[in-house]
JSON list of C-alpha atoms in Angstrom, two decimals:
[
{"chain": "A", "resi": 36, "resn": "CYS", "atom": "CA", "xyz": [0.00, 0.00, 0.00]},
{"chain": "A", "resi": 37, "resn": "LEU", "atom": "CA", "xyz": [2.95, 2.33, -0.55]},
{"chain": "A", "resi": 38, "resn": "SER", "atom": "CA", "xyz": [0.96, 4.66, -2.83]},
{"chain": "A", "resi": 39, "resn": "LEU", "atom": "CA", "xyz": [-2.24, 4.77, -0.74]},
{"chain": "A", "resi": 40, "resn": "ARG", "atom": "CA", "xyz": [-2.79, 8.41, 0.31]},
{"chain": "A", "resi": 41, "resn": "SER", "atom": "CA", "xyz": [-6.13, 8.43, 2.13]},
{"chain": "A", "resi": 42, "resn": "ILE", "atom": "CA", "xyz": [-8.82, 6.02, 3.15]},
{"chain": "A", "resi": 43, "resn": "LYS", "atom": "CA", "xyz": [-12.27, 6.20, 4.67]},
{"chain": "A", "resi": 44, "resn": "ILE", "atom": "CA", "xyz": [-13.25, 3.10, 6.54]},
{"chain": "A", "resi": 45, "resn": "PRO", "atom": "CA", "xyz": [-17.03, 2.67, 6.13]},
{"chain": "A", "resi": 46, "resn": "ASP", "atom": "CA", "xyz": [-19.49, 2.77, 9.00]},
{"chain": "A", "resi": 47, "resn": "GLY", "atom": "CA", "xyz": [-20.39, -0.69, 10.18]},
{"chain": "A", "resi": 48, "resn": "VAL", "atom": "CA", "xyz": [-16.78, -1.88, 10.41]},
{"chain": "A", "resi": 49, "resn": "THR", "atom": "CA", "xyz": [-16.20, -3.08, 13.98]},
{"chain": "A", "resi": 50, "resn": "SER", "atom": "CA", "xyz": [-12.66, -4.40, 13.72]},
{"chain": "A", "resi": 51, "resn": "ILE", "atom": "CA", "xyz": [-9.39, -3.41, 12.06]},
{"chain": "A", "resi": 52, "resn": "GLY", "atom": "CA", "xyz": [-6.82, -6.18, 12.03]},
{"chain": "A", "resi": 53, "resn": "SER", "atom": "CA", "xyz": [-3.32, -5.98, 13.43]},
{"chain": "A", "resi": 54, "resn": "SER", "atom": "CA", "xyz": [-0.83, -4.35, 11.04]},
{"chain": "A", "resi": 55, "resn": "ALA", "atom": "CA", "xyz": [-3.69, -3.50, 8.66]},
{"chain": "A", "resi": 56, "resn": "PHE", "atom": "CA", "xyz": [-1.96, -0.39, 7.31]},
{"chain": "A", "resi": 57, "resn": "TYR", "atom": "CA", "xyz": [1.59, -1.36, 8.25]},
{"chain": "A", "resi": 58, "resn": "GLY", "atom": "CA", "xyz": [4.13, 0.63, 6.21]},
{"chain": "A", "resi": 59, "resn": "CYS", "atom": "CA", "xyz": [1.59, 2.65, 4.18]},
{"chain": "A", "resi": 60, "resn": "SER", "atom": "CA", "xyz": [4.13, 5.43, 4.01]},
{"chain": "A", "resi": 61, "resn": "SER", "atom": "CA", "xyz": [2.09, 7.72, 1.69]},
{"chain": "A", "resi": 62, "resn": "LEU", "atom": "CA", "xyz": [-1.09, 7.59, 3.80]},
{"chain": "A", "resi": 63, "resn": "THR", "atom": "CA", "xyz": [-1.83, 11.12, 5.06]},
{"chain": "A", "resi": 64, "resn": "SER", "atom": "CA", "xyz": [-5.22, 10.88, 6.75]},
{"chain": "A", "resi": 65, "resn": "ILE", "atom": "CA", "xyz": [-7.73, 8.36, 8.01]},
{"chain": "A", "resi": 66, "resn": "LYS", "atom": "CA", "xyz": [-11.02, 8.37, 9.87]},
{"chain": "A", "resi": 67, "resn": "ILE", "atom": "CA", "xyz": [-11.86, 5.39, 12.01]},
{"chain": "A", "resi": 68, "resn": "PRO", "atom": "CA", "xyz": [-15.62, 4.70, 12.26]},
{"chain": "A", "resi": 69, "resn": "ASP", "atom": "CA", "xyz": [-17.50, 4.88, 15.55]},
{"chain": "A", "resi": 70, "resn": "GLY", "atom": "CA", "xyz": [-18.09, 1.13, 15.84]},
{"chain": "A", "resi": 71, "resn": "VAL", "atom": "CA", "xyz": [-14.41, 0.22, 16.26]},
{"chain": "A", "resi": 72, "resn": "PRO", "atom": "CA", "xyz": [-13.66, -0.50, 19.95]},
{"chain": "A", "resi": 73, "resn": "SER", "atom": "CA", "xyz": [-9.88, -0.85, 19.74]},
{"chain": "A", "resi": 74, "resn": "ILE", "atom": "CA", "xyz": [-6.89, -0.06, 17.58]},
{"chain": "A", "resi": 75, "resn": "GLY", "atom": "CA", "xyz": [-4.86, -3.21, 17.22]},
{"chain": "A", "resi": 76, "resn": "SER", "atom": "CA", "xyz": [-1.17, -3.94, 17.34]},
{"chain": "A", "resi": 77, "resn": "GLY", "atom": "CA", "xyz": [0.86, -2.28, 14.61]},
{"chain": "A", "resi": 78, "resn": "THR", "atom": "CA", "xyz": [-2.23, -0.99, 12.78]},
{"chain": "A", "resi": 79, "resn": "PHE", "atom": "CA", "xyz": [-0.55, 2.19, 11.51]},
{"chain": "A", "resi": 80, "resn": "PHE", "atom": "CA", "xyz": [3.07, 1.18, 12.10]},
{"chain": "A", "resi": 81, "resn": "ASP", "atom": "CA", "xyz": [5.46, 3.43, 10.14]},
{"chain": "A", "resi": 82, "resn": "CYS", "atom": "CA", "xyz": [2.75, 5.41, 8.34]},
{"chain": "A", "resi": 83, "resn": "SER", "atom": "CA", "xyz": [5.31, 8.18, 8.22]},
{"chain": "A", "resi": 84, "resn": "SER", "atom": "CA", "xyz": [3.19, 10.64, 6.17]},
{"chain": "A", "resi": 85, "resn": "LEU", "atom": "CA", "xyz": [0.11, 10.38, 8.39]},
{"chain": "A", "resi": 86, "resn": "THR", "atom": "CA", "xyz": [-0.72, 13.92, 9.55]},
{"chain": "A", "resi": 87, "resn": "SER", "atom": "CA", "xyz": [-4.28, 13.45, 10.76]},
{"chain": "A", "resi": 88, "resn": "ILE", "atom": "CA", "xyz": [-6.24, 10.69, 12.41]},
{"chain": "A", "resi": 89, "resn": "ILE", "atom": "CA", "xyz": [-9.64, 10.78, 14.09]},
{"chain": "A", "resi": 90, "resn": "ILE", "atom": "CA", "xyz": [-10.02, 8.21, 16.85]},
{"chain": "A", "resi": 91, "resn": "PRO", "atom": "CA", "xyz": [-13.70, 7.77, 17.80]},
{"chain": "A", "resi": 92, "resn": "ASP", "atom": "CA", "xyz": [-14.97, 8.06, 21.36]},
{"chain": "A", "resi": 93, "resn": "GLY", "atom": "CA", "xyz": [-15.86, 4.35, 21.46]},
{"chain": "A", "resi": 94, "resn": "VAL", "atom": "CA", "xyz": [-12.24, 3.20, 21.36]},
{"chain": "A", "resi": 95, "resn": "THR", "atom": "CA", "xyz": [-11.14, 1.77, 24.72]},
{"chain": "A", "resi": 96, "resn": "SER", "atom": "CA", "xyz": [-7.64, 0.53, 23.96]},
{"chain": "A", "resi": 97, "resn": "ILE", "atom": "CA", "xyz": [-4.73, 1.45, 21.72]},
{"chain": "A", "resi": 98, "resn": "GLY", "atom": "CA", "xyz": [-2.56, -1.56, 21.02]},
{"chain": "A", "resi": 99, "resn": "GLY", "atom": "CA", "xyz": [1.19, -1.93, 21.02]},
{"chain": "A", "resi": 100, "resn": "TRP", "atom": "CA", "xyz": [3.07, -0.35, 18.13]},
{"chain": "A", "resi": 101, "resn": "ALA", "atom": "CA", "xyz": [-0.23, 1.05, 16.79]},
{"chain": "A", "resi": 102, "resn": "PHE", "atom": "CA", "xyz": [1.22, 4.39, 15.65]},
{"chain": "A", "resi": 103, "resn": "TYR", "atom": "CA", "xyz": [4.93, 3.61, 15.94]},
{"chain": "A", "resi": 104, "resn": "GLY", "atom": "CA", "xyz": [7.00, 5.87, 13.67]},
{"chain": "A", "resi": 105, "resn": "CYS", "atom": "CA", "xyz": [4.11, 8.08, 12.52]},
{"chain": "A", "resi": 106, "resn": "SER", "atom": "CA", "xyz": [6.57, 10.94, 12.40]},
{"chain": "A", "resi": 107, "resn": "SER", "atom": "CA", "xyz": [4.30, 13.45, 10.62]},
{"chain": "A", "resi": 108, "resn": "LEU", "atom": "CA", "xyz": [1.58, 13.43, 13.30]},
{"chain": "A", "resi": 109, "resn": "THR", "atom": "CA", "xyz": [1.68, 16.78, 15.10]},
{"chain": "A", "resi": 110, "resn": "SER", "atom": "CA", "xyz": [-1.23, 16.11, 17.44]},
{"chain": "A", "resi": 111, "resn": "ILE", "atom": "CA", "xyz": [-3.32, 13.21, 18.62]},
{"chain": "A", "resi": 112, "resn": "ASN", "atom": "CA", "xyz": [-6.63, 13.25, 20.45]},
{"chain": "A", "resi": 113, "resn": "ILE", "atom": "CA", "xyz": [-6.88, 10.25, 22.74]},
{"chain": "A", "resi": 114, "resn": "PRO", "atom": "CA", "xyz": [-10.58, 9.81, 23.64]},
{"chain": "A", "resi": 115, "resn": "ASP", "atom": "CA", "xyz": [-11.71, 9.79, 27.26]},
{"chain": "A", "resi": 116, "resn": "GLY", "atom": "CA", "xyz": [-12.90, 6.19, 26.94]},
{"chain": "A", "resi": 117, "resn": "VAL", "atom": "CA", "xyz": [-9.40, 4.79, 26.34]},
{"chain": "A", "resi": 118, "resn": "THR", "atom": "CA", "xyz": [-8.18, 2.82, 29.37]},
{"chain": "A", "resi": 119, "resn": "SER", "atom": "CA", "xyz": [-4.88, 1.41, 28.10]},
{"chain": "A", "resi": 120, "resn": "ILE", "atom": "CA", "xyz": [-2.09, 2.49, 25.79]},
{"chain": "A", "resi": 121, "resn": "GLY", "atom": "CA", "xyz": [0.09, -0.38, 24.66]},
{"chain": "A", "resi": 122, "resn": "GLU", "atom": "CA", "xyz": [3.81, -0.90, 24.35]},
{"chain": "A", "resi": 123, "resn": "CYS", "atom": "CA", "xyz": [5.48, 1.48, 21.88]},
{"chain": "A", "resi": 124, "resn": "ALA", "atom": "CA", "xyz": [2.03, 2.70, 20.76]},
{"chain": "A", "resi": 125, "resn": "PHE", "atom": "CA", "xyz": [3.28, 6.18, 19.84]},
{"chain": "A", "resi": 126, "resn": "SER", "atom": "CA", "xyz": [7.04, 5.65, 19.89]},
{"chain": "A", "resi": 127, "resn": "TYR", "atom": "CA", "xyz": [9.00, 7.91, 17.56]},
{"chain": "A", "resi": 128, "resn": "CYS", "atom": "CA", "xyz": [6.05, 10.08, 16.65]},
{"chain": "A", "resi": 129, "resn": "THR", "atom": "CA", "xyz": [8.63, 12.81, 16.37]},
{"chain": "A", "resi": 130, "resn": "GLY", "atom": "CA", "xyz": [6.17, 15.46, 15.14]},
{"chain": "A", "resi": 131, "resn": "LEU", "atom": "CA", "xyz": [4.01, 15.46, 18.28]},
{"chain": "A", "resi": 132, "resn": "THR", "atom": "CA", "xyz": [4.34, 18.76, 20.12]},
{"chain": "A", "resi": 133, "resn": "SER", "atom": "CA", "xyz": [2.21, 17.87, 23.13]},
{"chain": "A", "resi": 134, "resn": "ILE", "atom": "CA", "xyz": [0.84, 14.73, 24.73]},
{"chain": "A", "resi": 135, "resn": "LYS", "atom": "CA", "xyz": [-2.39, 14.66, 26.74]},
{"chain": "A", "resi": 136, "resn": "ILE", "atom": "CA", "xyz": [-3.45, 11.40, 28.32]},
{"chain": "A", "resi": 137, "resn": "PRO", "atom": "CA", "xyz": [-7.07, 11.45, 29.57]},
{"chain": "A", "resi": 138, "resn": "ASP", "atom": "CA", "xyz": [-8.33, 10.51, 33.03]},
{"chain": "A", "resi": 139, "resn": "GLY", "atom": "CA", "xyz": [-9.69, 7.16, 31.85]},
{"chain": "A", "resi": 140, "resn": "VAL", "atom": "CA", "xyz": [-6.27, 5.72, 31.02]},
{"chain": "A", "resi": 141, "resn": "THR", "atom": "CA", "xyz": [-5.04, 3.43, 33.79]},
{"chain": "A", "resi": 142, "resn": "SER", "atom": "CA", "xyz": [-2.09, 1.81, 32.05]},
{"chain": "A", "resi": 143, "resn": "ILE", "atom": "CA", "xyz": [0.68, 3.34, 29.91]},
{"chain": "A", "resi": 144, "resn": "GLY", "atom": "CA", "xyz": [2.79, 0.61, 28.32]},
{"chain": "A", "resi": 145, "resn": "LYS", "atom": "CA", "xyz": [6.56, 0.48, 28.17]},
{"chain": "A", "resi": 146, "resn": "ARG", "atom": "CA", "xyz": [8.11, 2.84, 25.63]},
{"chain": "A", "resi": 147, "resn": "ALA", "atom": "CA", "xyz": [4.58, 4.04, 24.75]},
{"chain": "A", "resi": 148, "resn": "PHE", "atom": "CA", "xyz": [5.80, 7.53, 23.81]},
{"chain": "A", "resi": 149, "resn": "CYS", "atom": "CA", "xyz": [9.54, 6.89, 23.66]},
{"chain": "A", "resi": 150, "resn": "GLY", "atom": "CA", "xyz": [11.42, 9.18, 21.28]},
{"chain": "A", "resi": 151, "resn": "CYS", "atom": "CA", "xyz": [8.65, 11.76, 20.83]},
{"chain": "A", "resi": 152, "resn": "SER", "atom": "CA", "xyz": [11.44, 14.30, 20.60]},
{"chain": "A", "resi": 153, "resn": "SER", "atom": "CA", "xyz": [9.36, 17.40, 19.71]},
{"chain": "A", "resi": 154, "resn": "ALA", "atom": "CA", "xyz": [6.85, 17.12, 22.56]},
{"chain": "A", "resi": 155, "resn": "LYS", "atom": "CA", "xyz": [7.15, 20.09, 24.92]},
{"chain": "A", "resi": 156, "resn": "ARG", "atom": "CA", "xyz": [4.23, 19.37, 27.24]},
{"chain": "A", "resi": 157, "resn": "LEU", "atom": "CA", "xyz": [3.01, 16.14, 28.82]},
{"chain": "A", "resi": 158, "resn": "SER", "atom": "CA", "xyz": [-0.18, 15.86, 30.84]},
{"chain": "A", "resi": 159, "resn": "ILE", "atom": "CA", "xyz": [-1.27, 12.58, 32.43]},
{"chain": "A", "resi": 160, "resn": "GLY", "atom": "CA", "xyz": [-4.78, 12.26, 33.87]},
{"chain": "A", "resi": 161, "resn": "ASN", "atom": "CA", "xyz": [-5.80, 11.22, 37.36]},
{"chain": "A", "resi": 162, "resn": "GLY", "atom": "CA", "xyz": [-6.69, 7.61, 36.55]},
{"chain": "A", "resi": 163, "resn": "VAL", "atom": "CA", "xyz": [-3.24, 6.28, 35.72]},
{"chain": "A", "resi": 164, "resn": "THR", "atom": "CA", "xyz": [-2.03, 3.44, 37.96]},
{"chain": "A", "resi": 165, "resn": "SER", "atom": "CA", "xyz": [1.04, 2.23, 36.04]},
{"chain": "A", "resi": 166, "resn": "ILE", "atom": "CA", "xyz": [3.65, 3.77, 33.77]},
{"chain": "A", "resi": 167, "resn": "GLY", "atom": "CA", "xyz": [5.90, 1.31, 31.95]},
{"chain": "A", "resi": 168, "resn": "ASN", "atom": "CA", "xyz": [9.64, 1.44, 31.61]},
{"chain": "A", "resi": 169, "resn": "SER", "atom": "CA", "xyz": [11.00, 4.04, 29.20]},
{"chain": "A", "resi": 170, "resn": "ALA", "atom": "CA", "xyz": [7.40, 5.18, 28.54]},
{"chain": "A", "resi": 171, "resn": "PHE", "atom": "CA", "xyz": [8.57, 8.75, 27.87]},
{"chain": "A", "resi": 172, "resn": "ALA", "atom": "CA", "xyz": [12.30, 8.19, 27.44]},
{"chain": "A", "resi": 173, "resn": "TYR", "atom": "CA", "xyz": [14.07, 10.43, 24.93]},
{"chain": "A", "resi": 174, "resn": "CYS", "atom": "CA", "xyz": [11.25, 12.97, 24.91]},
{"chain": "A", "resi": 175, "resn": "ASN", "atom": "CA", "xyz": [14.09, 15.40, 25.34]},
{"chain": "A", "resi": 176, "resn": "ALA", "atom": "CA", "xyz": [12.23, 18.62, 24.41]},
{"chain": "A", "resi": 177, "resn": "LEU", "atom": "CA", "xyz": [9.81, 18.32, 27.35]},
{"chain": "A", "resi": 178, "resn": "GLU", "atom": "CA", "xyz": [9.45, 21.54, 29.32]},
{"chain": "A", "resi": 179, "resn": "THR", "atom": "CA", "xyz": [6.44, 20.64, 31.47]},
{"chain": "A", "resi": 180, "resn": "ILE", "atom": "CA", "xyz": [5.24, 17.31, 32.87]},
{"chain": "A", "resi": 181, "resn": "ILE", "atom": "CA", "xyz": [1.99, 17.21, 34.86]},
{"chain": "A", "resi": 182, "resn": "ILE", "atom": "CA", "xyz": [0.64, 14.08, 36.54]},
{"chain": "A", "resi": 183, "resn": "LEU", "atom": "CA", "xyz": [-2.77, 14.40, 38.21]},
{"chain": "A", "resi": 184, "resn": "ALA", "atom": "CA", "xyz": [-3.01, 11.01, 39.96]},
{"chain": "A", "resi": 185, "resn": "THR", "atom": "CA", "xyz": [-3.21, 11.43, 43.73]},
{"chain": "A", "resi": 186, "resn": "THR", "atom": "CA", "xyz": [-1.85, 7.90, 44.30]},
{"chain": "A", "resi": 187, "resn": "PRO", "atom": "CA", "xyz": [1.61, 7.52, 42.78]},
{"chain": "A", "resi": 188, "resn": "PRO", "atom": "CA", "xyz": [1.40, 5.13, 39.80]},
{"chain": "A", "resi": 189, "resn": "THR", "atom": "CA", "xyz": [3.81, 2.22, 39.73]},
{"chain": "A", "resi": 190, "resn": "LEU", "atom": "CA", "xyz": [6.84, 3.47, 37.85]},
{"chain": "A", "resi": 191, "resn": "ASP", "atom": "CA", "xyz": [10.08, 2.17, 36.46]},
{"chain": "A", "resi": 192, "resn": "SER", "atom": "CA", "xyz": [12.76, 4.78, 37.08]},
{"chain": "A", "resi": 193, "resn": "SER", "atom": "CA", "xyz": [13.64, 4.75, 33.37]},
{"chain": "A", "resi": 194, "resn": "ALA", "atom": "CA", "xyz": [10.17, 6.05, 32.42]},
{"chain": "A", "resi": 195, "resn": "PHE", "atom": "CA", "xyz": [11.44, 9.63, 32.17]},
{"chain": "A", "resi": 196, "resn": "SER", "atom": "CA", "xyz": [15.07, 8.97, 31.23]},
{"chain": "A", "resi": 197, "resn": "ASN", "atom": "CA", "xyz": [16.66, 11.44, 28.85]},
{"chain": "A", "resi": 198, "resn": "THR", "atom": "CA", "xyz": [13.90, 13.99, 29.32]},
{"chain": "A", "resi": 199, "resn": "GLY", "atom": "CA", "xyz": [16.22, 16.69, 30.60]},
{"chain": "A", "resi": 200, "resn": "THR", "atom": "CA", "xyz": [15.74, 18.24, 34.00]},
{"chain": "A", "resi": 201, "resn": "CYS", "atom": "CA", "xyz": [12.27, 19.76, 33.68]},
{"chain": "A", "resi": 202, "resn": "LYS", "atom": "CA", "xyz": [10.05, 19.64, 36.73]},
{"chain": "A", "resi": 203, "resn": "ILE", "atom": "CA", "xyz": [7.44, 16.91, 37.12]},
{"chain": "A", "resi": 204, "resn": "TYR", "atom": "CA", "xyz": [4.36, 18.39, 38.75]},
{"chain": "A", "resi": 205, "resn": "VAL", "atom": "CA", "xyz": [2.15, 16.18, 40.93]},
{"chain": "A", "resi": 206, "resn": "PRO", "atom": "CA", "xyz": [-0.73, 16.98, 43.32]},
{"chain": "A", "resi": 207, "resn": "SER", "atom": "CA", "xyz": [0.65, 18.87, 46.33]},
{"chain": "A", "resi": 208, "resn": "ILE", "atom": "CA", "xyz": [-1.22, 16.65, 48.78]},
{"chain": "A", "resi": 209, "resn": "SER", "atom": "CA", "xyz": [0.61, 13.63, 47.36]},
{"chain": "A", "resi": 210, "resn": "LEU", "atom": "CA", "xyz": [4.09, 15.10, 46.92]},
{"chain": "A", "resi": 211, "resn": "SER", "atom": "CA", "xyz": [5.61, 13.31, 49.91]},
{"chain": "A", "resi": 212, "resn": "ALA", "atom": "CA", "xyz": [4.03, 10.00, 48.82]},
{"chain": "A", "resi": 213, "resn": "TYR", "atom": "CA", "xyz": [5.52, 10.39, 45.33]},
{"chain": "A", "resi": 214, "resn": "LYS", "atom": "CA", "xyz": [8.97, 11.17, 46.73]},
{"chain": "A", "resi": 215, "resn": "ALA", "atom": "CA", "xyz": [8.83, 8.02, 48.87]},
{"chain": "A", "resi": 216, "resn": "ALA", "atom": "CA", "xyz": [7.44, 5.68, 46.22]},
{"chain": "A", "resi": 217, "resn": "SER", "atom": "CA", "xyz": [9.54, 3.14, 44.35]},
{"chain": "A", "resi": 218, "resn": "GLY", "atom": "CA", "xyz": [10.78, 4.51, 41.05]},
{"chain": "A", "resi": 219, "resn": "TRP", "atom": "CA", "xyz": [9.66, 8.04, 41.91]},
{"chain": "A", "resi": 220, "resn": "ARG", "atom": "CA", "xyz": [12.21, 8.42, 44.67]},
{"chain": "A", "resi": 221, "resn": "ASP", "atom": "CA", "xyz": [14.96, 8.13, 42.06]},
{"chain": "A", "resi": 222, "resn": "ILE", "atom": "CA", "xyz": [13.71, 11.35, 40.43]},
{"chain": "A", "resi": 223, "resn": "ALA", "atom": "CA", "xyz": [12.55, 13.04, 43.65]},
{"chain": "A", "resi": 224, "resn": "ASP", "atom": "CA", "xyz": [14.63, 16.14, 42.90]},
{"chain": "A", "resi": 225, "resn": "ARG", "atom": "CA", "xyz": [12.45, 16.80, 39.84]},
{"chain": "A", "resi": 226, "resn": "LEU", "atom": "CA", "xyz": [9.12, 16.49, 41.66]},
{"chain": "A", "resi": 227, "resn": "SER", "atom": "CA", "xyz": [7.14, 19.56, 42.62]},
{"chain": "A", "resi": 228, "resn": "GLY", "atom": "CA", "xyz": [3.61, 20.09, 43.92]},
{"chain": "A", "resi": 229, "resn": "ILE", "atom": "CA", "xyz": [0.72, 21.80, 42.11]}
]
């Protein structure tokens, strides 16, 4: 599908198979219909020209490697209904300038946003309970990181490796709990209350 530039998936489709558009490097835009509940593994892997994608509100999970290497994406709207973001789901989406993870997401997979090197702002909602290793590693343009969860999510200390020295803002009432928690204590000097 190297020459495929755009596609409209018709209403009524309820499933898109893993790696369905893998390597469609000329694809620039796509609209996923409302009936699709999940985006499977590797669905848009290396669609390097993809600039726009509409993810419907009914989607509850974004699979591993789903948007890996979609380097032309400058923004992504993750719907509130999404509860999990898989391994490497948005790795090396180097065009993203900000990342907003909604309150419904409980799990952020390992290397989920690794190498998103243009992202300046990261906001993680209050529902997150786990952040995988290297989830945001090499997001080295980050200037602001905000995490709204009052209970510190489980964290591998590599989750924010190579993200510079920008502050990581957490709820003030939970600041001491974050600084004492496994993984978080290794980056305690970067933690600040909001």
